[in-house]
């Protein structure tokens, strides 16, 4: 029997949307106590980190292995991350687990560092003490190259020289963490980080369940 992935989230979870055939977008879903509503926290583009009302066209993914104290802590940290950064988080292609948020969750904007929508989610959980993915097991795929070149072309005029040089060096070299694989890692995570082979298989299951194109 195939396990269900999508469900409901009360305090903290992940959202996924197909923005074009073969292209997905992801981010955090958390309950905002002040606004008394669920918010979508995501990296939309370069220095376009966003906290907005969650749209109805997103699939929502919970993790039942976190206890109440953990999910409340994560939701508080998600709110804090927005409060200290606003939109100022850079886009980048070569996240490998290096620390990109300081102790106060401020984005460390140096050395050309940046994140994608998917690696933002990974970096957030890693900084909070929950490494949902075994980053060292990830390998670059031939299909990563096309996505990375598209990002580089689209952002080239917006990047600093340092950011541009780092992005160029990442194309075809840095592994890509796909949104559906991040969803799978989060959904399965309990104690041990999820490795790349399992994330690939389970990521395809996430797409199949949501009737999204498998690439």
Tab-separated table of C-alpha atoms in Angstrom:
chain	number	residue	atom	x	y	z
A	1	UNK	CA	0.000	0.000	0.000
A	2	UNK	CA	1.355	3.436	-0.957
A	3	UNK	CA	1.720	5.805	1.983
A	4	UNK	CA	-0.014	9.204	1.713
A	5	UNK	CA	2.218	12.274	1.784
A	6	UNK	CA	-0.101	15.278	1.507
A	7	UNK	CA	-2.288	16.115	4.484
A	8	UNK	CA	-3.087	18.899	6.903
A	9	UNK	CA	-0.719	20.984	9.015
A	10	UNK	CA	-1.645	22.625	12.304
A	11	UNK	CA	1.677	24.217	13.344
A	12	UNK	CA	4.582	23.523	10.915
A	13	UNK	CA	4.998	21.734	7.602
A	14	UNK	CA	5.979	22.132	3.955
A	15	UNK	CA	4.034	23.248	0.874
A	16	UNK	CA	4.606	22.220	-2.744
A	17	UNK	CA	3.225	23.588	-5.991
A	18	UNK	CA	3.846	22.819	-9.661
A	19	UNK	CA	4.597	26.204	-11.239
A	20	UNK	CA	5.128	24.760	-14.730
A	21	UNK	CA	5.367	21.210	-16.137
A	22	UNK	CA	8.429	19.711	-14.486
A	23	UNK	CA	9.005	22.760	-12.262
A	24	UNK	CA	8.049	22.855	-8.582
A	25	UNK	CA	8.245	25.412	-5.780
A	26	UNK	CA	8.376	24.746	-2.049
A	27	UNK	CA	8.562	26.529	1.285
A	28	UNK	CA	7.538	26.339	4.933
A	29	UNK	CA	3.986	26.440	6.239
A	30	UNK	CA	3.628	27.643	9.812
A	31	UNK	CA	0.895	28.894	12.090
A	32	UNK	CA	1.287	32.580	12.964
A	33	UNK	CA	-0.113	33.112	16.459
A	34	UNK	CA	-0.466	36.870	16.046
A	35	UNK	CA	-2.254	36.732	12.697
A	36	UNK	CA	-4.035	33.512	13.718
A	37	UNK	CA	-3.511	32.079	10.247
A	38	UNK	CA	-1.204	29.765	8.344
A	39	UNK	CA	1.602	31.510	6.526
A	40	UNK	CA	3.773	30.462	3.597
A	41	UNK	CA	7.440	31.316	4.165
A	42	UNK	CA	9.522	30.843	1.034
A	43	UNK	CA	12.384	32.087	-1.113
A	44	UNK	CA	10.629	33.331	-4.240
A	45	UNK	CA	13.758	34.693	-5.961
A	46	UNK	CA	16.967	36.651	-5.333
A	47	UNK	CA	16.425	38.860	-2.241
A	48	UNK	CA	12.724	38.052	-2.483
A	49	UNK	CA	12.191	36.051	0.683
A	50	UNK	CA	8.466	36.177	1.386
A	51	UNK	CA	5.940	35.631	4.165
A	52	UNK	CA	2.453	35.501	2.707
A	53	UNK	CA	-0.934	33.923	3.097
A	54	UNK	CA	-0.929	30.308	1.975
A	55	UNK	CA	-2.663	29.818	-1.367
A	56	UNK	CA	-5.217	27.065	-1.916
A	57	UNK	CA	-3.280	25.679	-4.906
A	58	UNK	CA	-0.463	24.243	-2.767
A	59	UNK	CA	-0.192	20.681	-1.525
A	60	UNK	CA	0.580	20.589	2.204
A	61	UNK	CA	2.858	18.050	3.888
A	62	UNK	CA	3.040	17.275	7.610
A	63	UNK	CA	5.500	15.243	9.652
A	64	UNK	CA	3.909	13.238	12.452
A	65	UNK	CA	7.232	12.347	14.082
A	66	UNK	CA	7.765	15.769	15.657
A	67	UNK	CA	6.298	16.235	19.128
A	68	UNK	CA	4.272	19.261	20.188
A	69	UNK	CA	7.222	21.052	21.749
A	70	UNK	CA	9.298	20.587	18.596
A	71	UNK	CA	6.658	21.872	16.181
A	72	UNK	CA	5.952	24.892	18.370
A	73	UNK	CA	9.695	25.621	18.537
A	74	UNK	CA	10.004	25.323	14.738
A	75	UNK	CA	7.038	27.635	14.143
A	76	UNK	CA	8.545	30.210	16.504
A	77	UNK	CA	11.870	29.936	14.678
A	78	UNK	CA	10.154	30.356	11.313
A	79	UNK	CA	8.542	33.573	12.524
A	80	UNK	CA	11.863	34.758	13.945
A	81	UNK	CA	13.637	34.078	10.664
A	82	UNK	CA	11.199	36.345	8.859
A	83	UNK	CA	11.385	39.049	11.533
A	84	UNK	CA	15.169	39.369	11.335
A	85	UNK	CA	15.558	39.026	7.546
A	86	UNK	CA	12.536	40.394	5.735
A	87	UNK	CA	13.111	39.794	2.009
A	88	UNK	CA	16.913	39.896	2.217
A	89	UNK	CA	17.959	36.313	1.476
A	90	UNK	CA	20.040	35.733	-1.648
A	91	UNK	CA	19.524	33.072	-4.296
A	92	UNK	CA	22.354	30.611	-4.929
A	93	UNK	CA	23.064	27.155	-6.302
A	94	UNK	CA	25.722	25.434	-4.209
A	95	UNK	CA	24.309	24.835	-0.726
A	96	UNK	CA	26.119	21.930	0.927
A	97	UNK	CA	25.187	22.332	4.570
A	98	UNK	CA	27.411	25.308	5.297
A	99	UNK	CA	25.918	27.615	7.917
A	100	UNK	CA	23.913	30.356	6.209
A	101	UNK	CA	21.961	31.594	9.259
A	102	UNK	CA	23.591	32.889	12.430
A	103	UNK	CA	22.417	32.143	15.984
A	104	UNK	CA	19.637	34.729	15.636
A	105	UNK	CA	18.639	33.238	12.228
A	106	UNK	CA	19.986	36.234	10.336
A	107	UNK	CA	21.103	35.302	6.815
A	108	UNK	CA	24.898	35.392	6.542
A	109	UNK	CA	25.229	37.389	3.334
A	110	UNK	CA	28.880	36.908	2.428
A	111	UNK	CA	31.158	34.964	0.084
A	112	UNK	CA	28.404	34.931	-2.550
A	113	UNK	CA	26.274	32.509	-0.541
A	114	UNK	CA	22.656	31.877	-1.480
A	115	UNK	CA	19.839	29.351	-1.442
A	116	UNK	CA	17.092	27.959	-3.649
A	117	UNK	CA	13.508	27.496	-2.493
A	118	UNK	CA	14.362	23.888	-1.623
A	119	UNK	CA	17.693	24.486	0.095
A	120	UNK	CA	16.143	27.270	2.163
A	121	UNK	CA	13.912	24.594	3.716
A	122	UNK	CA	16.886	22.285	4.293
A	123	UNK	CA	18.994	25.086	5.776
A	124	UNK	CA	16.198	26.122	8.128
A	125	UNK	CA	15.712	22.645	9.584
A	126	UNK	CA	19.466	22.056	9.757
A	127	UNK	CA	19.941	25.315	11.726
A	128	UNK	CA	17.142	24.321	14.103
A	129	UNK	CA	18.799	20.975	14.833
A	130	UNK	CA	16.788	18.735	12.527
A	131	UNK	CA	18.936	17.701	9.513
A	132	UNK	CA	16.204	16.141	7.396
A	133	UNK	CA	18.506	15.292	4.445
A	134	UNK	CA	21.899	13.572	4.351
A	135	UNK	CA	23.518	16.232	2.185
A	136	UNK	CA	26.812	14.386	1.767
A	137	UNK	CA	25.022	11.594	-0.120
A	138	UNK	CA	23.633	13.906	-2.835
A	139	UNK	CA	25.140	13.654	-6.314
A	140	UNK	CA	24.818	15.972	-9.312
A	141	UNK	CA	22.583	14.761	-12.147
A	142	UNK	CA	22.847	15.615	-15.824
A	143	UNK	CA	19.433	17.276	-15.682
A	144	UNK	CA	20.630	19.620	-12.907
A	145	UNK	CA	22.727	21.496	-15.435
A	146	UNK	CA	19.749	22.876	-17.390
A	147	UNK	CA	18.087	24.242	-14.244
A	148	UNK	CA	21.299	25.809	-13.009
A	149	UNK	CA	22.016	27.458	-16.371
A	150	UNK	CA	18.462	28.834	-16.438
A	151	UNK	CA	18.927	30.358	-12.979
A	152	UNK	CA	22.300	31.820	-13.924
A	153	UNK	CA	20.932	33.390	-17.109
A	154	UNK	CA	17.894	34.821	-15.326
A	155	UNK	CA	19.880	36.255	-12.417
A	156	UNK	CA	23.138	37.309	-14.080
A	157	UNK	CA	22.264	41.000	-14.124
A	158	UNK	CA	21.146	40.964	-10.471
A	159	UNK	CA	24.156	39.237	-8.897
A	160	UNK	CA	27.217	40.858	-7.401
A	161	UNK	CA	30.536	39.819	-9.012
A	162	UNK	CA	31.158	37.472	-6.080
A	163	UNK	CA	27.697	35.902	-6.336
A	164	UNK	CA	28.024	35.563	-10.097
A	165	UNK	CA	31.422	33.853	-9.869
A	166	UNK	CA	30.112	31.432	-7.284
A	167	UNK	CA	27.039	30.619	-9.388
A	168	UNK	CA	29.163	30.030	-12.506
A	169	UNK	CA	31.373	27.630	-10.548
A	170	UNK	CA	28.306	25.710	-9.343
A	171	UNK	CA	26.744	25.014	-12.752
A	172	UNK	CA	27.094	21.338	-13.627
A	173	UNK	CA	29.048	20.686	-10.423
A	174	UNK	CA	26.784	21.332	-7.443
A	175	UNK	CA	24.014	18.796	-6.817
A	176	UNK	CA	20.466	20.058	-7.018
A	177	UNK	CA	18.035	19.421	-4.165
A	178	UNK	CA	14.646	19.150	-5.835
A	179	UNK	CA	11.547	20.464	-4.027
A	180	UNK	CA	9.708	17.122	-4.125
A	181	UNK	CA	12.770	15.372	-2.652
A	182	UNK	CA	12.894	17.892	0.183
A	183	UNK	CA	9.199	17.197	0.825
A	184	UNK	CA	9.966	13.465	0.923
A	185	UNK	CA	12.879	13.960	3.314
A	186	UNK	CA	10.781	16.086	5.641
A	187	UNK	CA	7.838	13.684	5.535
A	188	UNK	CA	9.969	10.641	6.387
A	189	UNK	CA	12.371	12.287	8.827
A	190	UNK	CA	12.433	10.954	12.366
A	191	UNK	CA	15.955	10.685	13.795
A	192	UNK	CA	18.264	9.962	10.875
A	193	UNK	CA	18.666	12.237	7.818
A	194	UNK	CA	17.242	10.818	4.582
A	195	UNK	CA	19.814	9.788	1.978
A	196	UNK	CA	19.825	10.687	-1.718
A	197	UNK	CA	18.679	7.306	-3.169
A	198	UNK	CA	15.670	7.155	-0.834
A	199	UNK	CA	14.843	10.816	-1.481
A	200	UNK	CA	14.791	10.164	-5.233
A	201	UNK	CA	12.382	7.237	-4.908
A	202	UNK	CA	10.132	8.937	-2.386
A	203	UNK	CA	10.277	12.228	-4.280
A	204	UNK	CA	8.801	10.464	-7.314
A	205	UNK	CA	6.069	9.081	-5.050
A	206	UNK	CA	5.280	12.636	-3.885
A	207	UNK	CA	4.919	13.776	-7.514
A	208	UNK	CA	2.818	10.783	-8.478
A	209	UNK	CA	0.436	11.346	-5.583
A	210	UNK	CA	0.053	15.027	-6.537
A	211	UNK	CA	-0.318	14.186	-10.245
A	212	UNK	CA	2.727	16.310	-11.098
A	213	UNK	CA	5.058	15.593	-13.985
A	214	UNK	CA	7.959	13.294	-13.083
A	215	UNK	CA	11.233	14.513	-14.594
